[in-house]
Coordinates of C-alpha atoms in Angstrom, one line a residue:
M1 CA 157.2 73.5 -2.3
D2 CA 156.3 73.2 1.4
L3 CA 153.4 73.0 3.9
P4 CA 152.2 76.5 5.3
R5 CA 153.9 76.9 8.7
S6 CA 150.8 76.6 10.6
F7 CA 150.5 73.0 10.4
T8 CA 154.1 72.2 11.4
I9 CA 153.2 74.3 14.7
R10 CA 149.9 72.7 15.3
E11 CA 151.7 69.2 14.8
S12 CA 154.7 70.0 16.5
S13 CA 154.7 67.3 19.4
H14 CA 153.1 64.8 17.0
R15 CA 154.6 61.5 16.0
I16 CA 151.9 60.4 14.0
I17 CA 149.5 62.9 12.0
N18 CA 146.1 61.4 12.5
P19 CA 144.0 60.1 15.1
L20 CA 145.9 56.8 15.7
T21 CA 147.7 56.2 18.9
P22 CA 151.0 54.2 18.8
E23 CA 149.0 51.1 20.0
K24 CA 146.5 51.5 17.1
L25 CA 149.3 51.9 14.6
A26 CA 150.8 48.8 15.9
T27 CA 147.6 47.0 15.7
L28 CA 147.0 48.2 12.3
G29 CA 150.7 46.5 10.9
A30 CA 149.7 43.3 13.0
A31 CA 146.3 43.3 11.5
I32 CA 147.3 43.3 7.8
R33 CA 149.9 40.6 8.6
L34 CA 153.1 42.3 7.5
R35 CA 156.3 40.2 7.3
P36 CA 160.0 40.7 6.6
G37 CA 160.6 42.1 3.0
V38 CA 157.3 43.4 2.4
S39 CA 157.5 46.8 0.8
V40 CA 155.5 49.7 1.4
V41 CA 154.6 53.2 -0.3
D42 CA 153.3 55.9 2.1
L43 CA 151.9 58.9 0.2
C44 CA 151.7 62.2 2.4
C45 CA 153.8 60.1 5.3
G46 CA 154.1 63.0 7.4
K47 CA 156.9 62.3 10.1
G48 CA 157.3 58.6 9.0
E49 CA 156.0 56.9 12.2
M50 CA 154.3 54.1 10.4
L51 CA 157.2 53.2 8.1
A52 CA 159.7 53.8 10.8
T53 CA 158.1 51.6 13.4
W54 CA 157.0 48.8 10.8
A55 CA 160.3 48.6 9.7
R56 CA 161.6 48.1 13.1
D57 CA 158.6 45.6 14.2
H58 CA 158.1 43.7 11.0
G59 CA 161.3 44.2 8.7
V60 CA 159.5 46.0 6.0
T61 CA 161.2 48.3 3.6
G62 CA 159.4 51.5 2.3
T63 CA 159.2 54.9 0.7
G64 CA 157.6 57.8 2.1
V65 CA 156.3 60.8 0.3
D66 CA 155.4 64.2 1.6
I67 CA 155.5 67.8 0.8
S68 CA 156.8 69.2 4.4
T69 CA 160.3 69.5 4.8
V70 CA 160.0 70.1 8.4
F71 CA 157.8 66.5 8.5
L72 CA 160.6 64.6 6.7
S73 CA 163.4 66.0 8.7
A74 CA 161.5 64.6 11.8
A75 CA 161.1 61.3 9.5
R76 CA 164.7 60.8 8.7
E77 CA 165.8 61.5 12.4
R78 CA 163.2 59.0 13.2
V79 CA 164.4 56.0 11.5
A80 CA 168.0 56.7 12.2
E81 CA 166.8 56.5 15.7
L82 CA 165.3 53.4 15.4
G83 CA 167.9 51.9 13.5
V84 CA 166.2 51.4 10.4
A85 CA 167.2 54.2 7.8
D86 CA 168.8 51.7 5.5
R87 CA 165.2 50.5 4.7
V88 CA 163.2 53.4 4.3
T89 CA 163.7 56.4 2.3
F90 CA 162.0 59.6 2.3
V91 CA 161.1 61.6 -1.0
H92 CA 160.0 65.4 -0.9
G93 CA 157.4 65.9 -3.3
D94 CA 153.9 66.3 -4.2
A95 CA 152.3 62.9 -3.4
S96 CA 149.4 63.5 -5.8
T97 CA 152.1 62.9 -8.9
Y98 CA 154.0 60.7 -7.0
V99 CA 154.5 56.8 -8.9
A100 CA 156.8 54.0 -7.4
A101 CA 159.5 53.1 -9.6
Q102 CA 159.0 49.5 -8.4
P103 CA 155.3 48.6 -7.6
A104 CA 154.9 48.1 -3.6
D105 CA 153.3 45.2 -1.8
V106 CA 151.1 47.7 0.0
A107 CA 150.4 51.5 -1.1
A108 CA 149.0 53.8 1.6
C109 CA 147.7 57.1 1.9
I110 CA 146.4 57.7 5.7
G111 CA 144.3 60.6 6.3
A112 CA 145.1 62.9 3.3
T113 CA 142.5 61.7 0.9
W114 CA 142.5 65.3 -0.3
I115 CA 145.5 64.4 -2.7
G116 CA 143.0 62.6 -4.8
Q117 CA 140.4 65.1 -4.3
G118 CA 138.2 62.4 -2.1
T119 CA 138.3 58.8 -1.2
A120 CA 137.7 57.4 -4.9
G121 CA 140.3 59.7 -6.4
T122 CA 143.0 58.6 -3.7
V123 CA 142.4 54.8 -4.5
T124 CA 143.0 55.5 -8.1
L125 CA 146.4 57.3 -7.2
L126 CA 147.3 54.3 -5.1
E127 CA 146.6 52.0 -7.7
R128 CA 149.6 53.1 -9.6
S129 CA 152.0 52.3 -7.1
V130 CA 150.8 48.9 -6.0
R131 CA 151.6 45.5 -7.4
P132 CA 148.8 43.1 -8.7
G133 CA 147.5 41.5 -6.0
G134 CA 148.7 44.0 -3.4
M135 CA 147.1 45.8 -0.7
L136 CA 145.9 49.5 -0.3
L137 CA 145.5 51.4 3.1
V138 CA 143.3 54.1 2.9
G139 CA 142.8 56.6 6.0
E140 CA 139.7 58.6 6.1
C141 CA 136.7 60.2 8.1
F142 CA 133.2 59.4 8.2
W143 CA 130.0 60.5 9.9
R144 CA 129.4 58.3 13.3
A145 CA 126.1 59.8 13.4
E146 CA 124.0 62.2 11.4
P147 CA 124.8 66.0 11.6
P148 CA 122.1 67.8 12.9
G149 CA 122.5 70.7 10.7
Q150 CA 124.9 73.0 8.8
E151 CA 126.4 74.5 12.0
A152 CA 127.3 70.9 13.0
I153 CA 128.9 70.1 9.6
E154 CA 130.8 73.2 9.8
G155 CA 131.9 72.7 13.0
C156 CA 133.3 69.3 11.9
H157 CA 135.3 71.2 9.1
A158 CA 133.1 70.2 6.3
R159 CA 131.5 72.2 3.7
S160 CA 128.5 69.9 3.2
R161 CA 126.9 66.5 4.4
D162 CA 128.3 65.0 1.5
D163 CA 132.0 65.7 2.4
F164 CA 132.1 62.5 4.2
E165 CA 130.4 59.2 3.9
T166 CA 129.0 56.8 6.7
L167 CA 131.0 54.0 7.9
P168 CA 128.7 51.7 5.8
G169 CA 129.0 54.2 3.0
L170 CA 132.6 53.9 2.9
V171 CA 132.2 50.1 2.7
R172 CA 129.7 50.7 -0.2
L173 CA 132.0 52.8 -2.0
F174 CA 135.0 50.5 -1.8
D175 CA 132.7 47.8 -3.0
G176 CA 131.7 50.0 -6.0
L177 CA 135.4 50.3 -6.7
G178 CA 135.8 46.7 -6.9
Y179 CA 137.6 46.1 -3.6
D180 CA 137.2 44.0 -0.9
L181 CA 137.4 45.6 2.6
V182 CA 139.5 42.9 4.4
E183 CA 140.8 45.0 7.6
M184 CA 140.2 48.2 9.4
V185 CA 141.3 50.0 12.6
L186 CA 139.3 52.8 13.7
A187 CA 140.0 55.7 16.1
D188 CA 137.9 55.9 19.2
E189 CA 137.1 59.3 21.4
D190 CA 140.4 58.8 23.2
S191 CA 142.7 58.6 20.3
W192 CA 141.0 61.5 18.7
D193 CA 141.6 63.4 22.2
R194 CA 145.3 62.6 21.8
Y195 CA 145.6 63.9 18.3
V196 CA 143.3 67.0 18.5
A197 CA 143.8 68.2 22.3
A198 CA 147.4 67.9 21.7
Q199 CA 147.4 70.6 18.9
W200 CA 145.6 73.1 21.6
M201 CA 148.7 72.5 23.9
N202 CA 151.1 73.0 20.8
V203 CA 149.6 75.9 19.8
R204 CA 149.5 77.6 23.4
T205 CA 152.9 76.8 23.8
W206 CA 153.9 78.4 20.6
L207 CA 151.8 81.5 21.6
D208 CA 153.6 81.9 24.7
A209 CA 157.0 82.0 22.8
H210 CA 155.9 84.0 20.0
P211 CA 153.6 86.4 21.2
D212 CA 154.4 89.0 18.3
D213 CA 154.7 86.7 15.4
E214 CA 152.6 87.3 12.6
L215 CA 150.8 84.2 13.0
A216 CA 149.8 85.1 16.7
P217 CA 146.2 86.7 15.8
E218 CA 145.2 83.5 13.9
F219 CA 146.3 80.9 16.6
R220 CA 144.8 82.9 19.4
A221 CA 141.5 82.8 17.5
E222 CA 141.8 79.1 16.9
L223 CA 142.7 78.4 20.5
S224 CA 139.7 80.1 21.6
R225 CA 137.5 78.3 18.8
E226 CA 138.6 74.9 18.1
P227 CA 138.2 73.2 21.7
L228 CA 134.5 74.1 21.7
L229 CA 133.9 73.0 18.2
Y230 CA 135.7 69.8 18.9
T231 CA 133.6 69.0 22.0
A232 CA 130.6 70.2 20.7
Y233 CA 130.5 68.3 17.1
Q234 CA 133.6 66.8 16.1
R235 CA 134.4 64.2 19.2
R236 CA 130.4 63.0 18.8
L237 CA 129.9 63.1 14.9
L238 CA 133.3 62.6 13.2
G239 CA 134.8 59.1 13.0
W240 CA 138.0 58.1 11.2
G241 CA 139.7 54.8 10.3
V242 CA 142.4 53.2 8.2
F243 CA 140.5 50.5 5.8
A244 CA 142.4 47.6 4.0
L245 CA 141.5 47.2 0.4
K246 CA 142.3 44.2 -1.9
R247 CA 141.2 44.1 -5.8
R248 CA 138.9 41.6 -6.5

C-alpha cells in the first residue's frame, strides 16, 4: 500500500503538500488558537509539516496518517529535526478507514477530500476522530471564477463544473452539514505558484537525471502540458483554502 512513484517525484522538494506557504501554515495555527496539549489528528498528513511545526510552535501533540512510505519517512525525519518526535506519531495506512483511538481536539484533512469522495464525506470521516466540541480542518479547492467552458474545467483537472463549489457554495455546504465556519486561511496566487511551479522544477530535475526511466515519457508530456494549463486556467479560476469548522 503506497502512492505511485510519480507523486513522490513531483512533490520531492515540497515540505507542504498543498498550496500553503510556511507563513500561511503558521497563520492557520495561530488563527485557530492552538495551545499546549491540544491533540491533532491529520488524515493524509503527507510529510507531516503541519504537525511538526505546530508541535514546535504551539506544543500540540498529534498523529498523522498517510499511505506514502516516502512521505512518512520525510515526516519522521522532520519531527526529529525539530525536536518534537516525542509528541508526534505517524501511521502508515489508509486514511479513509482510520479512526483515532482517543478522539482528538482537532481532526484535519488538508487537501485530500478524495478520501471521503468529496467534502461532505470527508467531514463524516473526520467526525469519527474528533471529540465533542472539537474542531475540524478541511482543505478544499473552490472556483474563484466561473469556468467559461469544458476546456477550462478540464484544464483545472476537474471532470465537470460540479466537481468544485464556489467559496460561498462551500460555506453553504458546511452550514447544511450543521457546522459553523469559524476561521479560514486561503491560498493566493503566489502560494499557488510556489506549490505548482515547484513541481515543474522537480519533474525537470528528475528527467535530467533519469532520461531512460519508464516514467520519463509521461513526465516529458506533463512538463510540456501543465505550465500552460496552470497559467491559462488554474491560476485564474481555482482557489484553495483551509476551513475551520465547529459543530453547532
